[in-house]
Coordinates of C-alpha atoms in Angstrom, one line a residue:
X1275 CA 112.8 103.2 271.6
X1276 CA 114.0 101.4 274.8
X1277 CA 113.2 97.6 275.5
X1278 CA 112.4 96.5 278.5
X1279 CA 112.1 93.3 279.4
X1280 CA 108.6 92.2 281.1
X1281 CA 109.3 91.3 285.2
X1282 CA 109.7 87.2 285.7
X1283 CA 107.8 87.3 289.2
X1284 CA 104.3 87.4 287.3
X1285 CA 102.1 87.4 291.0
X1286 CA 101.9 89.6 293.8
X1287 CA 103.8 88.5 297.2
X1288 CA 102.7 86.0 299.9
X1289 CA 101.0 82.3 299.6
X1290 CA 98.1 81.3 298.6
X1291 CA 95.0 80.7 301.0
X1292 CA 93.9 77.2 301.2
X1293 CA 91.5 76.0 298.7
X1294 CA 88.7 74.8 300.7
X1295 CA 85.3 76.2 301.0
X1296 CA 83.1 76.2 304.2
X1297 CA 80.7 74.4 302.2
X1298 CA 77.9 74.0 299.8
X1299 CA 76.2 77.6 298.6
X1300 CA 74.4 77.8 295.4
X1301 CA 74.8 81.3 295.3
X1302 CA 78.1 81.5 296.0
X1303 CA 79.1 78.4 293.5
X1304 CA 77.5 80.3 290.2
X1305 CA 79.7 83.3 291.2
X1306 CA 82.9 81.8 291.5
X1307 CA 81.7 79.3 288.3
X1308 CA 81.5 82.5 286.6
X1309 CA 84.9 82.8 287.3
X1310 CA 85.9 79.8 285.8
X1311 CA 84.1 79.8 282.5
X1312 CA 82.2 83.2 282.1
X1313 CA 82.6 86.0 280.2
X1314 CA 84.7 87.6 282.6
X1315 CA 86.5 84.6 283.6
X1316 CA 89.8 83.2 284.2
X1317 CA 89.5 81.0 280.7
X1318 CA 88.9 84.0 279.2
X1319 CA 92.3 85.4 280.4
X1320 CA 93.9 82.8 280.0
X1321 CA 92.8 82.2 276.4
X1322 CA 94.0 86.2 275.9
X1323 CA 97.3 86.0 277.0
X1324 CA 97.6 82.8 275.0
X1325 CA 96.5 84.9 271.8
X1326 CA 99.1 87.8 273.0
X1327 CA 101.6 85.0 273.0
X1328 CA 101.3 83.4 269.8
X1329 CA 100.8 87.1 267.7
X1330 CA 103.9 88.9 269.2
X1331 CA 106.4 86.3 269.0
X1332 CA 108.6 88.6 267.1
X1333 CA 109.3 90.4 270.1
X1334 CA 110.3 87.9 272.9
X1335 CA 110.4 89.9 276.0
X1336 CA 106.2 90.5 275.4
X1337 CA 105.6 86.7 274.4
X1338 CA 107.0 86.0 277.4
X1339 CA 105.2 88.2 279.4
X1340 CA 101.9 87.5 278.2
X1341 CA 102.5 83.4 278.9
X1342 CA 104.2 84.4 282.4
X1343 CA 100.4 86.0 283.3
X1344 CA 98.8 82.8 281.5
X1345 CA 100.5 80.2 283.9
X1346 CA 99.4 83.1 286.5
X1347 CA 95.2 83.2 285.4
X1348 CA 95.4 79.2 284.7
X1349 CA 96.3 78.8 288.6
X1350 CA 93.1 81.4 289.2
X1351 CA 91.7 78.8 286.8
X1352 CA 92.4 76.0 288.8
X1353 CA 91.5 77.4 292.2
X1354 CA 88.0 79.0 291.3
X1355 CA 87.0 75.6 289.7
X1356 CA 87.6 73.7 293.0
X1357 CA 86.0 76.2 294.9
X1358 CA 83.1 75.7 292.7
X1359 CA 83.4 71.7 292.8
X1360 CA 83.1 72.0 296.4
X1361 CA 80.1 74.6 296.6
X1362 CA 78.5 72.1 294.8
X1363 CA 78.8 73.3 291.4
X1364 CA 80.1 71.5 288.3
X1365 CA 83.1 73.1 287.4
X1366 CA 82.4 72.9 283.6
X1367 CA 83.7 75.7 281.3
X1368 CA 80.6 77.6 281.5
X1369 CA 79.3 80.1 284.1
X1370 CA 75.1 81.1 284.4
X1371 CA 73.6 83.1 282.1
X1372 CA 69.7 84.1 282.3
X1373 CA 69.2 81.2 284.8
X1374 CA 70.8 78.7 282.6
X1375 CA 74.2 77.7 281.8
X1376 CA 76.4 79.0 279.1
X1377 CA 79.6 76.8 277.9
X1378 CA 82.3 79.5 277.4
X1379 CA 83.4 80.1 274.4
X1380 CA 86.2 82.4 272.2
X1381 CA 83.7 84.6 270.7
X1382 CA 84.1 85.8 274.6
X1383 CA 87.4 86.9 273.0
X1384 CA 89.0 90.4 271.2
X1385 CA 91.3 89.4 268.8
X1386 CA 93.4 92.5 268.4
X1387 CA 96.7 92.6 266.1
X1388 CA 98.2 95.9 266.8
X1389 CA 100.4 95.6 270.4
X1390 CA 99.0 98.9 271.3
X1391 CA 95.4 97.1 271.0
X1392 CA 96.9 93.8 272.4
X1393 CA 98.2 95.4 275.7
X1394 CA 95.1 98.2 276.1
X1395 CA 92.6 95.8 276.0
X1396 CA 94.6 93.3 278.4
X1397 CA 94.6 97.1 280.4
X1398 CA 91.0 96.7 280.4
X1399 CA 90.4 93.2 281.5
X1400 CA 92.4 93.1 284.0
X1401 CA 90.7 95.9 285.6
X1402 CA 87.1 94.5 285.0
X1403 CA 88.0 91.2 286.3
X1404 CA 89.3 93.1 289.6
X1405 CA 85.9 95.4 289.2
X1406 CA 84.2 91.9 289.1
X1407 CA 85.5 89.8 292.0
X1408 CA 85.7 93.3 294.6
X1409 CA 81.8 93.0 293.6
X1410 CA 81.6 89.4 294.9
X1411 CA 83.5 90.2 297.9
X1412 CA 81.2 92.7 299.5
X1413 CA 78.9 89.7 299.2
X1414 CA 80.4 86.4 299.8
X1415 CA 80.0 85.5 303.4
X1416 CA 82.9 82.2 302.9
X1417 CA 86.2 83.7 304.6
X1418 CA 88.3 80.8 302.4
X1419 CA 86.4 82.0 299.1
X1420 CA 87.0 85.6 299.7
X1421 CA 90.4 85.2 301.2
X1422 CA 90.7 83.7 297.4
X1423 CA 89.1 86.4 296.3
X1424 CA 91.8 89.1 297.9
X1425 CA 94.8 87.2 296.4
X1426 CA 94.0 86.8 293.0
X1427 CA 93.1 90.6 292.6
X1428 CA 96.2 91.1 294.1
X1429 CA 97.8 88.8 291.5
X1430 CA 95.4 90.9 288.7
X1431 CA 96.6 93.8 290.2
X1432 CA 100.4 93.1 289.5
X1433 CA 99.4 92.4 286.0
X1434 CA 98.0 96.0 285.4
X1435 CA 101.0 97.0 286.5
X1436 CA 103.0 94.5 284.3
X1437 CA 101.3 95.5 281.0
X1438 CA 101.2 99.2 281.7
X1439 CA 105.1 99.0 281.9
X1440 CA 104.9 96.8 278.6
X1441 CA 102.7 99.7 277.0
X1442 CA 105.0 102.4 278.1
X1443 CA 107.8 100.5 277.3
X1444 CA 106.7 99.2 273.6
X1445 CA 103.5 101.3 272.5
X1446 CA 104.9 105.5 273.2
X1447 CA 106.7 107.3 270.6

């Protein structure tokens, strides 16, 4: 099996837009808050990639890739937390759930042990995140929030490509 190290670029090309909501908007704030600490959230992504890094120390290239992606996800977490606050919500690690707030929990994660499972799960989660953010784009009227969502989606698409490359390099016979 040929080992191909994970690329060092973990983000899409181009600068991030300014993190500046146009004003308070409860519905938009709750959506953004769900991106902070909901089940499908940046907090979940950071934690999942850290777990992948911790469990793949014997494969330094894979562990490095997971670490690099986790750092980008932390940046996304920061963006959404700042937007949630600007939109009028407390950016705790929680999200709206059935009319209440539910704190983020490591129970939201899967803990696969085999590398092929870790990578497949990460790809599924990235694709689910992309779908969620695209759905939010359909109705969010704040152009700055939408611009940040589009930029973050571009990063998530890079992550899918990186993870697919890892899978092809390390998990196929």
